[in-house]
mmCIF file of C-alpha atoms in Angstrom:
data_model
loop_
_atom_site.group_PDB
_atom_site.id
_atom_site.type_symbol
_atom_site.label_atom_id
_atom_site.label_comp_id
_atom_site.label_asym_id
_atom_site.label_seq_id
_atom_site.Cartn_x
_atom_site.Cartn_y
_atom_site.Cartn_z
ATOM 1 C CA ARG A 1 14.494 39.617 -78.190
ATOM 2 C CA MET A 2 14.289 35.839 -78.192
ATOM 3 C CA ARG A 3 16.937 35.721 -75.542
ATOM 4 C CA GLU A 4 14.924 38.105 -73.386
ATOM 5 C CA VAL A 5 11.866 35.935 -73.735
ATOM 6 C CA ASN A 6 13.918 32.877 -72.877
ATOM 7 C CA LEU A 7 15.358 34.612 -69.804
ATOM 8 C CA ARG A 8 11.915 35.705 -68.658
ATOM 9 C CA PHE A 9 10.594 32.204 -69.233
ATOM 10 C CA ALA A 10 13.527 30.720 -67.301
ATOM 11 C CA LYS A 11 12.974 33.187 -64.455
ATOM 12 C CA ARG A 12 9.276 32.365 -64.368
ATOM 13 C CA LEU A 13 10.075 28.684 -64.382
ATOM 14 C CA GLU A 14 12.600 29.188 -61.596
ATOM 15 C CA LYS A 15 10.041 31.186 -59.548
ATOM 16 C CA LYS A 16 7.398 28.493 -60.026
ATOM 17 C CA SER A 17 9.882 25.795 -59.097
ATOM 18 C CA HIS A 18 10.990 27.767 -56.034
ATOM 19 C CA GLN A 19 7.365 28.403 -55.038
ATOM 20 C CA ALA A 20 6.560 24.697 -55.486
ATOM 21 C CA ASN A 21 9.528 23.815 -53.249
ATOM 22 C CA VAL A 22 8.398 26.324 -50.611
ATOM 23 C CA ASP A 23 4.824 24.990 -50.781
ATOM 24 C CA THR A 24 6.088 21.426 -50.433
ATOM 25 C CA LYS A 25 8.247 22.380 -47.453
ATOM 26 C CA VAL A 26 5.335 24.181 -45.801
ATOM 27 C CA ALA A 27 3.050 21.197 -46.407
ATOM 28 C CA ILE A 28 5.643 18.808 -44.959
ATOM 29 C CA ALA A 29 6.135 21.082 -41.928
ATOM 30 C CA GLU A 30 2.365 21.247 -41.362
ATOM 31 C CA GLU A 31 2.105 17.475 -41.699
ATOM 32 C CA GLN A 32 4.932 16.954 -39.208
ATOM 33 C CA LYS A 33 3.361 19.454 -36.812
ATOM 34 C CA HIS A 34 0.012 17.659 -37.038
ATOM 35 C CA GLU A 35 1.730 14.293 -36.530
ATOM 36 C CA LEU A 36 3.593 15.637 -33.499
ATOM 37 C CA LEU A 37 0.422 17.066 -31.975
ATOM 38 C CA THR A 38 -1.420 13.801 -32.563
ATOM 39 C CA PHE A 39 1.433 11.830 -31.043
ATOM 40 C CA SER A 40 1.576 14.188 -28.037
ATOM 41 C CA ARG A 41 -2.161 13.818 -27.495
ATOM 42 C CA LEU A 42 -1.938 10.029 -27.746
ATOM 43 C CA TRP A 43 1.056 9.995 -25.400
ATOM 44 C CA GLU A 44 -0.709 12.150 -22.830
ATOM 45 C CA ASP A 45 -3.761 9.879 -23.041
ATOM 46 C CA LYS A 46 -1.567 6.813 -22.528
ATOM 47 C CA LEU A 47 0.144 8.371 -19.487
ATOM 48 C CA ARG A 48 -3.228 9.466 -18.063
ATOM 49 C CA ASP A 49 -4.585 5.919 -18.525
ATOM 50 C CA TYR A 50 -1.491 4.503 -16.832
ATOM 51 C CA ASP A 51 -1.865 6.899 -13.902
ATOM 52 C CA ASP A 52 -5.600 6.113 -13.604
ATOM 53 C CA GLN A 53 -4.907 2.387 -13.631
ATOM 54 C CA ALA A 54 -2.146 2.847 -11.038
ATOM 55 C CA ALA A 55 -4.539 4.784 -8.796
ATOM 56 C CA ARG A 56 -7.127 1.994 -9.144
ATOM 57 C CA VAL A 57 -4.526 -0.654 -8.285
ATOM 58 C CA ILE A 58 -3.450 1.265 -5.183
ATOM 59 C CA ALA A 59 -7.066 1.834 -4.102
ATOM 60 C CA ASP A 60 -7.869 -1.868 -4.599
ATOM 61 C CA LEU A 61 -4.777 -2.860 -2.633
ATOM 62 C CA LYS A 62 -5.710 -0.544 0.242
ATOM 63 C CA MET A 63 -9.251 -1.936 0.270
ATOM 64 C CA LYS A 64 -7.894 -5.504 0.235
ATOM 65 C CA HIS A 65 -5.567 -4.632 3.116
ATOM 66 C CA ALA A 66 -8.449 -3.156 5.125
ATOM 67 C CA GLU A 67 -10.571 -6.283 4.615
ATOM 68 C CA ASP A 68 -7.652 -8.573 5.378
ATOM 69 C CA TYR A 69 -6.810 -6.584 8.506
ATOM 70 C CA LYS A 70 -10.373 -6.886 9.783
ATOM 71 C CA SER A 71 -10.408 -10.641 9.261
ATOM 72 C CA GLN A 72 -6.927 -11.098 10.753
ATOM 73 C CA GLU A 73 -7.881 -8.884 13.671
ATOM 74 C CA GLY A 74 -10.953 -11.037 14.347
ATOM 75 C CA ILE A 75 -8.909 -14.235 14.162
ATOM 76 C CA LEU A 76 -6.282 -12.757 16.461
ATOM 77 C CA LYS A 77 -8.889 -11.653 18.995
ATOM 78 C CA VAL A 78 -10.429 -15.124 19.036
ATOM 79 C CA GLN A 79 -7.015 -16.726 19.480
ATOM 80 C CA LEU A 80 -6.132 -14.402 22.337
ATOM 81 C CA MET A 81 -9.532 -14.826 23.994
ATOM 82 C CA ASN A 82 -9.087 -18.606 23.956
ATOM 83 C CA LYS A 83 -5.820 -18.342 25.835
ATOM 84 C CA ARG A 84 -6.019 -19.230 29.488
ATOM 85 C CA PRO A 85 -3.811 -17.664 32.097
ATOM 86 C CA ARG A 86 -1.122 -19.884 33.555
ATOM 87 C CA PHE A 87 -0.736 -19.101 37.191
ATOM 88 C CA SER A 88 2.644 -19.125 38.849
ATOM 89 C CA ARG A 89 3.934 -21.880 41.113
ATOM 90 C CA GLU A 90 3.337 -19.610 44.093
ATOM 91 C CA VAL A 91 -0.403 -19.376 43.302
ATOM 92 C CA VAL A 92 -0.680 -23.128 42.793
ATOM 93 C CA GLU A 93 1.134 -23.824 46.058
ATOM 94 C CA LEU A 94 -1.016 -21.276 47.871
ATOM 95 C CA ARG A 95 -4.180 -22.996 46.589
ATOM 96 C CA ALA A 96 -2.855 -26.350 47.762
ATOM 97 C CA HIS A 97 -1.992 -24.824 51.154
ATOM 98 C CA MET A 98 -5.511 -23.354 51.429
ATOM 99 C CA GLU A 99 -7.070 -26.738 50.618
ATOM 100 C CA ARG A 100 -4.862 -28.427 53.215
ATOM 101 C CA CYS A 101 -5.916 -25.827 55.782
ATOM 102 C CA VAL A 102 -9.594 -26.446 54.981
ATOM 103 C CA SER A 103 -9.165 -30.222 55.158
ATOM 104 C CA GLN A 104 -7.409 -29.817 58.522
ATOM 105 C CA ARG A 105 -10.187 -27.464 59.664
ATOM 106 C CA ASP A 106 -7.765 -24.553 60.057
ATOM 107 C CA TYR A 107 -10.199 -21.962 58.808
ATOM 108 C CA LEU A 108 -8.189 -18.928 59.934
ATOM 109 C CA GLY A 109 -5.141 -20.162 58.016
ATOM 110 C CA ALA A 110 -7.399 -20.884 55.030
ATOM 111 C CA GLU A 111 -8.875 -17.359 55.209
ATOM 112 C CA GLU A 112 -5.420 -15.834 55.349
ATOM 113 C CA ALA A 113 -4.261 -17.968 52.413
ATOM 114 C CA LYS A 114 -7.407 -17.015 50.495
ATOM 115 C CA LYS A 115 -6.700 -13.284 50.918
ATOM 116 C CA LYS A 116 -3.117 -13.745 49.675
ATOM 117 C CA LEU A 117 -4.391 -15.937 46.845
ATOM 118 C CA ILE A 118 -6.928 -13.343 45.705
ATOM 119 C CA ARG A 119 -4.278 -10.601 45.652
ATOM 120 C CA LEU A 120 -1.810 -12.778 43.733
ATOM 121 C CA GLU A 121 -4.425 -13.975 41.238
ATOM 122 C CA GLU A 122 -5.609 -10.411 40.586
ATOM 123 C CA HIS A 123 -2.034 -9.283 40.047
ATOM 124 C CA GLU A 124 -1.267 -12.196 37.708
ATOM 125 C CA LEU A 125 -4.550 -11.760 35.792
ATOM 126 C CA ALA A 126 -3.799 -8.066 35.303
ATOM 127 C CA ALA A 127 -0.301 -8.955 34.044
ATOM 128 C CA PHE A 128 -1.855 -11.607 31.763
ATOM 129 C CA ASP A 129 -4.347 -9.072 30.352
ATOM 130 C CA ASP A 130 -1.517 -6.610 29.765
ATOM 131 C CA SER A 131 0.508 -9.270 27.973
ATOM 132 C CA LEU A 132 -2.505 -10.130 25.776
ATOM 133 C CA ALA A 133 -2.931 -6.466 24.866
ATOM 134 C CA ALA A 134 0.784 -6.151 24.114
ATOM 135 C CA THR A 135 0.691 -9.317 21.980
ATOM 136 C CA PHE A 136 -2.323 -8.009 20.072
ATOM 137 C CA ASP A 137 -0.671 -4.633 19.494
ATOM 138 C CA ARG A 138 2.576 -6.269 18.378
ATOM 139 C CA ARG A 139 0.849 -8.599 15.892
ATOM 140 C CA ALA A 140 -1.389 -5.802 14.592
ATOM 141 C CA ALA A 141 1.676 -3.597 14.084
ATOM 142 C CA ALA A 142 3.408 -6.449 12.221
ATOM 143 C CA LEU A 143 0.381 -6.804 9.924
ATOM 144 C CA LYS A 144 0.272 -3.071 9.284
ATOM 145 C CA GLY A 145 4.011 -3.064 8.575
ATOM 146 C CA GLN A 146 3.516 -5.872 6.075
ATOM 147 C CA TYR A 147 0.736 -3.901 4.381
ATOM 148 C CA VAL A 148 2.913 -0.793 4.216
ATOM 149 C CA ASN A 149 5.737 -2.803 2.639
ATOM 150 C CA GLU A 150 3.360 -4.288 0.050
ATOM 151 C CA LEU A 151 1.988 -0.834 -0.761
ATOM 152 C CA ARG A 152 5.493 0.608 -1.150
ATOM 153 C CA ALA A 153 6.465 -2.282 -3.442
ATOM 154 C CA VAL A 154 3.430 -1.659 -5.652
ATOM 155 C CA GLU A 155 4.101 2.089 -5.706
ATOM 156 C CA GLN A 156 7.714 1.394 -6.655
ATOM 157 C CA LYS A 157 6.600 -0.934 -9.477
ATOM 158 C CA ILE A 158 4.245 1.744 -10.717
ATOM 159 C CA ALA A 159 7.000 4.369 -10.645
ATOM 160 C CA VAL A 160 9.390 2.070 -12.528
ATOM 161 C CA GLY A 161 6.685 1.293 -15.098
ATOM 162 C CA ARG A 162 5.996 4.992 -15.582
ATOM 163 C CA GLU A 163 9.702 5.727 -16.020
ATOM 164 C CA GLU A 164 9.896 2.968 -18.635
ATOM 165 C CA LEU A 165 7.030 4.623 -20.514
ATOM 166 C CA LEU A 166 8.887 7.908 -20.531
#
């Protein structure tokens, strides 16, 4: 009878011990699950903050580029407007010929030279205007290319930084 009581007591003790182990394991699993969820939430918040900051940096850079482009464009326009056309040797010689004709009182020759001179000057001024427009377009495209390269470099830095976080 005593042995039976001892066996029952041992079984009860074993059940309680087993139950305590199961309860401990369940508590540890719940604690780990809570820790994982907390970590995941914190990680997602950190990534979201990083992405928000990256978006702000890109927006600021684009705004800076727009302001810089406007100022550079204004400077470039002023520089190009201050340029004077340089007429060809033919135009200069034709002007000298016209002045000689006037001084020699050869007004028909001067009139003829003036007509040629006007045509040549108009042609050269049109070519000069075209070259100014081409110069402006070329410099503006170079500025825009520089801005694109800067933006790509920043985007690449952001991507590398994000990969390092992961």
